[in-house]
Coordinates of C-alpha atoms and ligand atoms in Angstrom, one line a residue:
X1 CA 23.3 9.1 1.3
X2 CA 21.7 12.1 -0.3
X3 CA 18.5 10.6 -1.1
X4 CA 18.6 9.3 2.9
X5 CA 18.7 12.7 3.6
X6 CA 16.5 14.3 1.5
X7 CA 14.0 11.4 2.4
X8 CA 14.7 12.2 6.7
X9 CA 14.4 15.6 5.8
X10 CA 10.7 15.8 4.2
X11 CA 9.6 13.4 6.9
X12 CA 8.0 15.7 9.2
X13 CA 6.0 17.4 5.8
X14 CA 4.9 13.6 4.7
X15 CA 3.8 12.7 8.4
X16 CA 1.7 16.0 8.7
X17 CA 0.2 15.5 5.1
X18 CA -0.2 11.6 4.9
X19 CA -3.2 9.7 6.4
X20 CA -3.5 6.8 8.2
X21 CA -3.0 4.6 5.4
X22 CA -0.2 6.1 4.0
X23 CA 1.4 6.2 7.8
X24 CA 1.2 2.1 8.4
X25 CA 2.2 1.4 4.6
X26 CA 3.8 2.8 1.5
X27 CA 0.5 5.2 0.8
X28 CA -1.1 5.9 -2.6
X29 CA -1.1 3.3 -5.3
X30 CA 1.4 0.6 -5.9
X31 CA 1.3 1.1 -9.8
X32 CA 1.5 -2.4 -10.9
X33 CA -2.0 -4.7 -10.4
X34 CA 1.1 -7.3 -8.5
X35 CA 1.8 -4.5 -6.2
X36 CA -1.9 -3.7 -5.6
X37 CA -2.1 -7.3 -4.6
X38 CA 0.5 -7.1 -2.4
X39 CA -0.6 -3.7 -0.8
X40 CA -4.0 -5.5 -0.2
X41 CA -2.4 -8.0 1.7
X42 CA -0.5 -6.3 4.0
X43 CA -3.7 -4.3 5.1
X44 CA -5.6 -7.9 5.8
X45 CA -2.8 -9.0 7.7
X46 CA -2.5 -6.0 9.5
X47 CA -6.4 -5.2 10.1
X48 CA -6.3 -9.3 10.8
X49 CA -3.5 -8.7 13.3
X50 CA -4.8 -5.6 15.3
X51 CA -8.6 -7.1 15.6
X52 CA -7.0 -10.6 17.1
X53 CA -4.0 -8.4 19.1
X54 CA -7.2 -6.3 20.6
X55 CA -9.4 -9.3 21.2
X56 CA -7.3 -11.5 23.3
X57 CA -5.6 -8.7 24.9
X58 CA -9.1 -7.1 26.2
X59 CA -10.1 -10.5 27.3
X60 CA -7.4 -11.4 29.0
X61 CA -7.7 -8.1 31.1
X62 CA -11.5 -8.1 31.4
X63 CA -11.1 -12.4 32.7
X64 CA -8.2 -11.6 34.8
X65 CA -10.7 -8.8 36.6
X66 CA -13.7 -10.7 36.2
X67 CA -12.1 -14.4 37.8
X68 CA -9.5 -13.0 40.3
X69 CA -8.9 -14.5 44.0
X70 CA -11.7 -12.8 46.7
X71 CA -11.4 -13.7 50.2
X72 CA -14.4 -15.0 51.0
X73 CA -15.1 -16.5 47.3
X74 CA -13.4 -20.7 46.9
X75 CA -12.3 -20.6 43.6
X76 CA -14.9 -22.9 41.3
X77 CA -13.8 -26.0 39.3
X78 CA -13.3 -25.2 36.1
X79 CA -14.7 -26.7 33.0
X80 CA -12.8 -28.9 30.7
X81 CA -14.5 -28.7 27.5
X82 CA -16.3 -26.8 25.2
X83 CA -17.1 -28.1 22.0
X84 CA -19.0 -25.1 20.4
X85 CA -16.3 -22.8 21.9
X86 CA -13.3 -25.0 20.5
X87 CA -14.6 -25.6 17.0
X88 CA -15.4 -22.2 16.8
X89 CA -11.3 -20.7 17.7
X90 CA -10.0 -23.4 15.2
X91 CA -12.4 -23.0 12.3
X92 CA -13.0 -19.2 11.9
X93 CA -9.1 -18.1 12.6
X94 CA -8.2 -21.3 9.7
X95 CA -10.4 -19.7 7.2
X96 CA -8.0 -16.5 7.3
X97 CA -4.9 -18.1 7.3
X98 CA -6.6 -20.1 4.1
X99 CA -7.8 -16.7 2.7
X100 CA -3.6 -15.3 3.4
X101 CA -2.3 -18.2 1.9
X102 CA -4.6 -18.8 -1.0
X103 CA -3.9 -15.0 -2.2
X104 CA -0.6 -14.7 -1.1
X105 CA 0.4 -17.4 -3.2
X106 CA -1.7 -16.1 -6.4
X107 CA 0.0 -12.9 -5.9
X108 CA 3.0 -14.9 -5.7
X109 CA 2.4 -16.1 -9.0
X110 CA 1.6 -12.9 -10.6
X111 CA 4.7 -11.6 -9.4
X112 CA 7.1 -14.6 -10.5
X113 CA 5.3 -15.2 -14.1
X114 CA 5.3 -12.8 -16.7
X115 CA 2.0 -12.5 -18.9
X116 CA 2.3 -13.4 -22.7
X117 CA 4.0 -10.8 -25.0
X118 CA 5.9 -8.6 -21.9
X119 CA 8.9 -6.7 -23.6
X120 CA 11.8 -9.2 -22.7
X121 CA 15.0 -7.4 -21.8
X122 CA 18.4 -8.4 -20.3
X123 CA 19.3 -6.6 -16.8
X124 CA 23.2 -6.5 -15.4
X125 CA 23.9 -5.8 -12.6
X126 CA 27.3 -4.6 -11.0
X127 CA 29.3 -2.4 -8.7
X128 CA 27.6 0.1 -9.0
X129 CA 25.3 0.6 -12.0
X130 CA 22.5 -1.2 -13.5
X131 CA 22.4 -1.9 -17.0
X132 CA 19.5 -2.4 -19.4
X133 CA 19.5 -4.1 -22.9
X134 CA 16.4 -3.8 -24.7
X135 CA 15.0 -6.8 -26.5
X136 CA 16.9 -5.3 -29.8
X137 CA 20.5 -4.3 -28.2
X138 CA 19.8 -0.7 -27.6
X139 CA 21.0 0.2 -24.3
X140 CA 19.3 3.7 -23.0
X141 CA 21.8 7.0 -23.9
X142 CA 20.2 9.5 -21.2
X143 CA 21.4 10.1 -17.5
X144 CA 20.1 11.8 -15.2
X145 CA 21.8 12.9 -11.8
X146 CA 18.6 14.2 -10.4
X147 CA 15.3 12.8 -10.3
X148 CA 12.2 12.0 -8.2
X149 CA 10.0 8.9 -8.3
X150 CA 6.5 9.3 -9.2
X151 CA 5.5 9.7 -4.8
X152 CA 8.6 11.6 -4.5
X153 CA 8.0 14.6 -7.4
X154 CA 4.0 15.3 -5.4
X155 CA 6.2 15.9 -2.1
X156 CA 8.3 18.1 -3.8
X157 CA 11.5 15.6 -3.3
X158 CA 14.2 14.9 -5.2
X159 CA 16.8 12.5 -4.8
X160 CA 20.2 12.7 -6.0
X161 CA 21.9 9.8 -7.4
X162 CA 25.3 9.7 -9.7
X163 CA 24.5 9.5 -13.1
X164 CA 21.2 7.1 -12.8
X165 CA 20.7 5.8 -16.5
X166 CA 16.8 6.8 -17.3
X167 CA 14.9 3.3 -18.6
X168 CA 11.4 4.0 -20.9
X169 CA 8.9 1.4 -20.9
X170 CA 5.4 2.0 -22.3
X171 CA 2.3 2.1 -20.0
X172 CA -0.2 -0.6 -19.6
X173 CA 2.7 -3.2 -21.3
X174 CA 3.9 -6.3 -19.4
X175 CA 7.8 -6.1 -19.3
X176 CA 9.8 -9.0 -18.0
X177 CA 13.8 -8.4 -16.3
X178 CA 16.4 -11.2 -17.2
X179 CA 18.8 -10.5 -14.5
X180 CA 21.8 -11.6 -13.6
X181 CA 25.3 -10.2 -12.0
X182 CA 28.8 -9.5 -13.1
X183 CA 30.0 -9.3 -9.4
X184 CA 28.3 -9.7 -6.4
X185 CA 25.0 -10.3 -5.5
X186 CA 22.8 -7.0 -6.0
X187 CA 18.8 -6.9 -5.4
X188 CA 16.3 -5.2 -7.8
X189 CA 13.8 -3.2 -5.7
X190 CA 11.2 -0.7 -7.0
X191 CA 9.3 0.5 -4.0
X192 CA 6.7 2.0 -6.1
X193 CA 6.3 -1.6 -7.4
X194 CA 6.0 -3.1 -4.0
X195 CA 8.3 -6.0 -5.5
X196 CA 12.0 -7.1 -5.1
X197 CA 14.5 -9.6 -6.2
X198 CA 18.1 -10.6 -5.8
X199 CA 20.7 -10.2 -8.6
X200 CA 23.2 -13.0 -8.5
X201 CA 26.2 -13.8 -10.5
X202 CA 26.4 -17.1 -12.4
X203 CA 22.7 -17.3 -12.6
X204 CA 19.4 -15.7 -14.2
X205 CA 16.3 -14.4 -12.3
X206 CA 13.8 -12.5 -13.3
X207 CA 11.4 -9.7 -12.3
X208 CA 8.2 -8.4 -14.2
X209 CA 6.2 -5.7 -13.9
X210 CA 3.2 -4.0 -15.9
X211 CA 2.7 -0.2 -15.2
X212 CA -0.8 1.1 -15.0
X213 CA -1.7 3.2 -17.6
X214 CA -1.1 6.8 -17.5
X215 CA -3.7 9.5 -16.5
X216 CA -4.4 13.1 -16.6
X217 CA -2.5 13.5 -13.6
X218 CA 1.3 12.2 -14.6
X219 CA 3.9 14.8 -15.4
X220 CA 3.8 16.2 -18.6
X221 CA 7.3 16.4 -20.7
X222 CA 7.8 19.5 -23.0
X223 CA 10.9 18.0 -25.4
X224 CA 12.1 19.7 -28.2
X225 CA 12.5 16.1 -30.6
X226 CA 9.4 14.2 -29.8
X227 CA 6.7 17.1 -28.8
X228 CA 4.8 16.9 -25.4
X229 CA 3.8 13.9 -23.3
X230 CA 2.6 12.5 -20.4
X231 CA 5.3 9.8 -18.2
X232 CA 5.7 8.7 -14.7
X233 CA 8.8 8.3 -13.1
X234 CA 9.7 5.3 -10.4
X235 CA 13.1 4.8 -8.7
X236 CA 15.1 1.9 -8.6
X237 CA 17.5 1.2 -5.9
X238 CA 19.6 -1.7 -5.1
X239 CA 17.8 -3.2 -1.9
X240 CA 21.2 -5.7 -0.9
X241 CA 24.4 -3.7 0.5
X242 CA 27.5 -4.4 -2.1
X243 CA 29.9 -2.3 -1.4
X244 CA 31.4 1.5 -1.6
X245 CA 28.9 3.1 -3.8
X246 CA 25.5 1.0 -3.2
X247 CA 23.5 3.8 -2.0
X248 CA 24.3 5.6 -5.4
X249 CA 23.0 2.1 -7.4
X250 CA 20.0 4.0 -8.6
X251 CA 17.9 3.7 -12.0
X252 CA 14.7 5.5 -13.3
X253 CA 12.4 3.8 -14.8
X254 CA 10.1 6.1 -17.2
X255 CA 6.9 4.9 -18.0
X256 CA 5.5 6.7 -21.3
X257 CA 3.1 6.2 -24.1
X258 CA 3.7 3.6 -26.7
X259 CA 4.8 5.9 -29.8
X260 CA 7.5 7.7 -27.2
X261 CA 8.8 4.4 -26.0
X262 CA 8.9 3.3 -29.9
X263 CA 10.1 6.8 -30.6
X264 CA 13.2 6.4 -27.5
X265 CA 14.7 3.4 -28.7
X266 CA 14.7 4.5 -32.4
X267 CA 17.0 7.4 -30.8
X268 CA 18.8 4.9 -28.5
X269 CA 20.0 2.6 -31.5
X270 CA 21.5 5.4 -33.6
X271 CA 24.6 6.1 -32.0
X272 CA 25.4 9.9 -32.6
X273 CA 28.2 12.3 -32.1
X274 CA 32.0 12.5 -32.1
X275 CA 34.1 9.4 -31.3
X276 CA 35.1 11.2 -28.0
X277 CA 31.7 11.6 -27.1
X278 CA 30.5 8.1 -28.2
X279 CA 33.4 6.8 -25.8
X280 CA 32.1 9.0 -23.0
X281 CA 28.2 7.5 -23.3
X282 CA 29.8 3.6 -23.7
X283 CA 31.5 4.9 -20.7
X284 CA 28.4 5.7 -18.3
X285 CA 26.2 3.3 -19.9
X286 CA 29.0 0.7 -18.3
X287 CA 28.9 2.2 -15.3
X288 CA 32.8 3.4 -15.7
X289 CA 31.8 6.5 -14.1
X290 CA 30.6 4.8 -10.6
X291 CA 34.8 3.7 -10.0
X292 CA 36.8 6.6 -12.1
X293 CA 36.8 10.0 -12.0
X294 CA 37.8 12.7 -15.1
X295 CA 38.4 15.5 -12.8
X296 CA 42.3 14.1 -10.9
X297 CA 40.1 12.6 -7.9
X298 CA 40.7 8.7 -6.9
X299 CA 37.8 6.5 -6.1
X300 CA 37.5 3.0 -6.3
X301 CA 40.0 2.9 -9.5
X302 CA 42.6 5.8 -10.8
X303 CA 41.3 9.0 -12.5
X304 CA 41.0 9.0 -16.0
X305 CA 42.4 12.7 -15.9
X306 CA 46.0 12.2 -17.8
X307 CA 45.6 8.8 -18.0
X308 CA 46.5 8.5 -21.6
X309 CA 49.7 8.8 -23.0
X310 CA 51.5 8.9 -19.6
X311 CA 53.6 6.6 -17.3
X312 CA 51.6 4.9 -14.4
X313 CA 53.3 2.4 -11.6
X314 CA 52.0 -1.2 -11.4
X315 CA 51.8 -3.4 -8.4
X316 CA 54.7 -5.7 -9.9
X317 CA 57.3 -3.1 -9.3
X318 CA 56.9 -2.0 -13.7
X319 CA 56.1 1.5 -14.8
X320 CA 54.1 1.0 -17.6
X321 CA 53.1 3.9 -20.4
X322 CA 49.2 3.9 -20.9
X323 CA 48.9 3.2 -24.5
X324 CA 46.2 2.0 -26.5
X325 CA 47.5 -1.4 -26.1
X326 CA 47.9 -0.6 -22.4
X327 CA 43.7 0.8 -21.6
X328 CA 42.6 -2.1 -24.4
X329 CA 44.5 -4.7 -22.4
X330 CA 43.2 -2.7 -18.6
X331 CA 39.7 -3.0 -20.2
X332 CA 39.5 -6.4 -21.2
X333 CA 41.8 -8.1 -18.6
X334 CA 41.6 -5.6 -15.9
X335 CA 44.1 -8.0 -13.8
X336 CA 46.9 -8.4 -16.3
X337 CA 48.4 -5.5 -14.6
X338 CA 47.1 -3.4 -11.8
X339 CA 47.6 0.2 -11.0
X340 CA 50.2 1.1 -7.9
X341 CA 47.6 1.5 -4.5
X342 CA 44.7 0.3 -6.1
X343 CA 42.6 -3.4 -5.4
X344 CA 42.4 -5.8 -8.5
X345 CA 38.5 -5.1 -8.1
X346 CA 37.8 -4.4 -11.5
X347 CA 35.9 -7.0 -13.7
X348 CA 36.7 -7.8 -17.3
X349 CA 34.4 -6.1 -20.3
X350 CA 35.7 -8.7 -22.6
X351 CA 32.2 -9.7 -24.6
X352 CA 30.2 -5.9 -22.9
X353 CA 32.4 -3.4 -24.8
X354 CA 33.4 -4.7 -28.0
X355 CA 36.1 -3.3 -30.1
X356 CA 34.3 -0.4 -31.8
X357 CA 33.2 0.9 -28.7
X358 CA 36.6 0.4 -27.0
X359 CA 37.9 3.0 -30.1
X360 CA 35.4 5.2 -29.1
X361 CA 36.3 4.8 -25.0
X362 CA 40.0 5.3 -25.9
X363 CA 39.2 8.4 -27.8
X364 CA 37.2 9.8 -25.1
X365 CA 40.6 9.1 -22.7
X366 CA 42.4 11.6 -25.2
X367 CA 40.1 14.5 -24.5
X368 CA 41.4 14.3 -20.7
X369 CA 44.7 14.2 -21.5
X370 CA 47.2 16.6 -21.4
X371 CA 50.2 14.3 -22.9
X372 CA 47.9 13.3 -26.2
X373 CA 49.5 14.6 -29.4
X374 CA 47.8 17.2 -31.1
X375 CA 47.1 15.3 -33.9
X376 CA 45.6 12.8 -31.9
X377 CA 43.2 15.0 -30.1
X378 CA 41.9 16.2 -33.4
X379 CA 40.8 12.5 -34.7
X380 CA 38.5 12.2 -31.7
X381 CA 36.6 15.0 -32.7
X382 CA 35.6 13.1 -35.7
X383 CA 31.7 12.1 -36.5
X384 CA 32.2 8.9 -38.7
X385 CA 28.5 9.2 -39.3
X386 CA 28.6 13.1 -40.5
X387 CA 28.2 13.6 -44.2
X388 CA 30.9 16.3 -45.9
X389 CA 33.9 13.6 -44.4
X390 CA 36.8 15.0 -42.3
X391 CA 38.6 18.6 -42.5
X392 CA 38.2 22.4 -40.6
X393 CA 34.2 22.4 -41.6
X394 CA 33.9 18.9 -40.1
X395 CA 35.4 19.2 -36.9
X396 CA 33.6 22.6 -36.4
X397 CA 30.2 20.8 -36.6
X398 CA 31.5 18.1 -34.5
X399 CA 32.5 20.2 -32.0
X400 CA 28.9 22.3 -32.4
X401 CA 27.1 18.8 -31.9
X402 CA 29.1 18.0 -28.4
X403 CA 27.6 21.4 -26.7
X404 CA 24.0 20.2 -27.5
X405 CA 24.1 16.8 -26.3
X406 CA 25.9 18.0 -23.0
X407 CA 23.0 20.4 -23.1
X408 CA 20.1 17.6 -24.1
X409 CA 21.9 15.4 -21.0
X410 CA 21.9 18.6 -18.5
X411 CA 17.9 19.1 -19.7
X412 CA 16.2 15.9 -18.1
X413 CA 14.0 17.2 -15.6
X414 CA 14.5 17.4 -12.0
X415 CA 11.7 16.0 -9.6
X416 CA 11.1 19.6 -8.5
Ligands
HEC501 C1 34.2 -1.6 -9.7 C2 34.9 -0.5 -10.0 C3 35.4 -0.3 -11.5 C4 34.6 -0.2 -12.6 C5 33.1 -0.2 -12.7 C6 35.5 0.1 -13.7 N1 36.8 0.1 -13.2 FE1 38.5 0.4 -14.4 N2 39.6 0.1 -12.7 C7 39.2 -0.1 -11.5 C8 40.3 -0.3 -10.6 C9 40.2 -0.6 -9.1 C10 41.5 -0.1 -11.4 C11 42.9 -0.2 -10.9 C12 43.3 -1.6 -10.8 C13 43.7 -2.2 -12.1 O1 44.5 -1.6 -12.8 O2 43.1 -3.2 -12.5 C14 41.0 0.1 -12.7 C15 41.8 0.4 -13.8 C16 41.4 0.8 -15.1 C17 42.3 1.1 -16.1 C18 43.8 1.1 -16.1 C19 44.3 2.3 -15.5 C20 45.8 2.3 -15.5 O3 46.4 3.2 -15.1 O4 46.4 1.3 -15.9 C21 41.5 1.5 -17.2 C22 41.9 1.9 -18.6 C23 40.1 1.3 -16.8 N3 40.1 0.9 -15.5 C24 39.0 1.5 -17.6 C25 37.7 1.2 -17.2 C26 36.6 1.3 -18.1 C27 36.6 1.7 -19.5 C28 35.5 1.0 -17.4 C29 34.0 0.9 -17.9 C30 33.8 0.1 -19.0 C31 35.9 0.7 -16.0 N4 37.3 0.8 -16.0 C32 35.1 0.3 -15.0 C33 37.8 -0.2 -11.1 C34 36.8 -0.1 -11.9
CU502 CU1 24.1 -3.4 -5.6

């Protein structure tokens, strides 16, 4: 709804700043050589369709003058045949249609097959979050909850989104989307891509794209770990209506040089931090955040705020103390028993979080708990990766480490 907004809102400033070209289509540059194609083909058919719509239409009106009833005039026979005339109207107007299909279906084709060597990744969708699995298992650890796509930052917009994972791919690369559903069917569209494609469960389809290169003109990224660089940002919004939260089913797709991409998913496969806060990334990058809340508020499923360690009702008439045994079993058969005034409309993790990461998720429920033993709330505060082991100096540093990352996550840059 936001992004609506924000988008209905700069519309005057984009009408009185765009040209003619940008006012019948989607404006500058697709950013894929598939969505160039497909740009070029709307403006043939268009061009095509206003050149034909003025011809017969001027005609029409200048015959309809020319040939009308007079008084004193008898109306002449008219002529029944015209062989220049008719083999003209059905061979020039068939060598368009042979020129629309012949590169709408090559287009076609460069939109459906990915070239040689494309970065191969696996996409899932679900209510409401996309998630991305690069072709080694790293799974991207930054989210941002405002951001512009690359048309959107030069107009000055920004979109906001709930907690959008960002996605790096390198420029110039051929990257191909193996897609598929956990829930219900979802579509992948990147405007600035001109291309789209339904997400379905119980079977894989795919999407590829290859982002221009960079130039002088993309956004320039000051970051503390990997220096300065250039990247592009494009938005990616679910295109088929799927319930509560659809409009928030947003992604951004980074396109950077090589070395940061390399660079992003060395970071991205070194999981870092306390347990709790380990828990709380496995948590957004599932898409846990887009159905519970940490703050008391319900959504689409119960708060996680005192969820631990307390007794909750179930729809079978039990009250039921949320254990570890209790969120394990919630997580990985959502079903086996469901919260009091609340729709079985979870789906099973079983095989997507596995038993590490459920530690880490379970550790993360502590922090928000008021009813978790001290004790308790001290072990999630734990790096298992930090040298010098547990104790006072250990938690300190811990605890240290959690306000940077909070800040790192606050830090991605706004489409302002
Ligand atoms: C599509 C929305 C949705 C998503 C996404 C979702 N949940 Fe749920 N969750 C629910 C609903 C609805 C319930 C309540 C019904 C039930 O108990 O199954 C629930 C219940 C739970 C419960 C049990 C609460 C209780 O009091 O018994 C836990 C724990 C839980 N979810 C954890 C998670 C985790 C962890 C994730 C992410 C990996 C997640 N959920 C993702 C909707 C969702
Ligand atoms: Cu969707």
């Amino acid at each position: 709804m936001n992004a609506m907004n924000a988008l209905i809102g700069n519309l005057p400033a984009l009408l009185a700043t765009a040209n003619l070209q940008d006012r019948l289509w989607f404006g500058d540059g697709a950013f894929t050589p598939a969505g160039g194609q497909s740009d070029w083909m709307f403006q043939f058919i268009w061009w095509c369709s206003v050149v034909a719509f003025l011809g017969l239409m001027i005609l029409m009106l200048w015959f309809s003058f020319r040939y009308r009833r007079r008084k004193d005039k008898a109306a002449p026979a008219s002529p029944h045949h015209n062989t220049i005339l008719e083999i003209t109207w059905t061979i020039v107007p068939t060598i368009f249609f042979a020129v629309m299909f012949f590169e709408g279906f090559r287009g076609y084709i460069n939109m459906s097959y990915a070239p040689v060597g494309a970065i191969e990744c696996n996409l899932t969708a679900r209510q409401w979050q996309w998630s991305l699995e690069y072709p080694s298992g790293q799974i991207t650890t930054e989210f941002a909850t405002t951001t512009g796509g690359a048309r959107a930052a030069e107009n000055e917009q920004t979109f906001s989104t709930s907690e959008s994972p960002i996605w790096y791919f390198p420029d110039g690369q051929p990257v191909l989307l193996r897609m598929t559903s956990v829930d219900v069917i979802h579509s992948f569209w990147v405007p600035d891509f001109r291309m789209k494609q339904d997400v379905f469960p119980n079977r894989y389809t795919s999407y590829t794209f290859t982002p221009e290169p960079l130039t002088e003109s993309a956004r320039l990224m000051e970051d503390e770990e990997l220096g300065a660089y250039r990247y592009r940002d494009h938005l990616l919004f679910c295109a088929e209506y799927c319930g509560d939260d659809h409009s928030e089913m947003a992604a951004i797709i980074r396109i950077v040089p090589q070395e940061i991409y390399e660079a992003k998913l060395e970071i991205f496969g070194s999981p870092r931090g306390t347990l709790a806060e380990r828990g709380k990334l496995v948590a957004q990058q599932n898409g846990c955040f887009s159905c519970h809340t940490v703050d008391g508020s319900s959504n689409t499923g119960p708060t996680w705020q005192n969820l631990y360690n307390t007794e909750h009702q179930y729809t079978d008439g039990t009250t039921v103390l949320a254990d570890d045994n209790h969120i394990r079993e919630s997580i990985y058969v959502p079903g086996a028993k469901v919260r009091a005034g609340f729709a079985n409309q979870m789906v099973s993790y079983q095989g997507t979080i596995s038993t590490e990461q459920l530690g880490w998720v379970i550790a993360y429920m502590k922090t928000l708990s008021d009813a978790t033993p001290e004790a308790e709330l001290a072990a999630t505060a734990v790096d298992p990766d930090a040298e010098g082991g547990e104790g006072e100096a250990g938690e300190g540093e811990a605890g240290e480490g959690a306000g940077e990352q909070a800040e790192s996550m606050e830090g991605t840059p706004s489409g302002g």
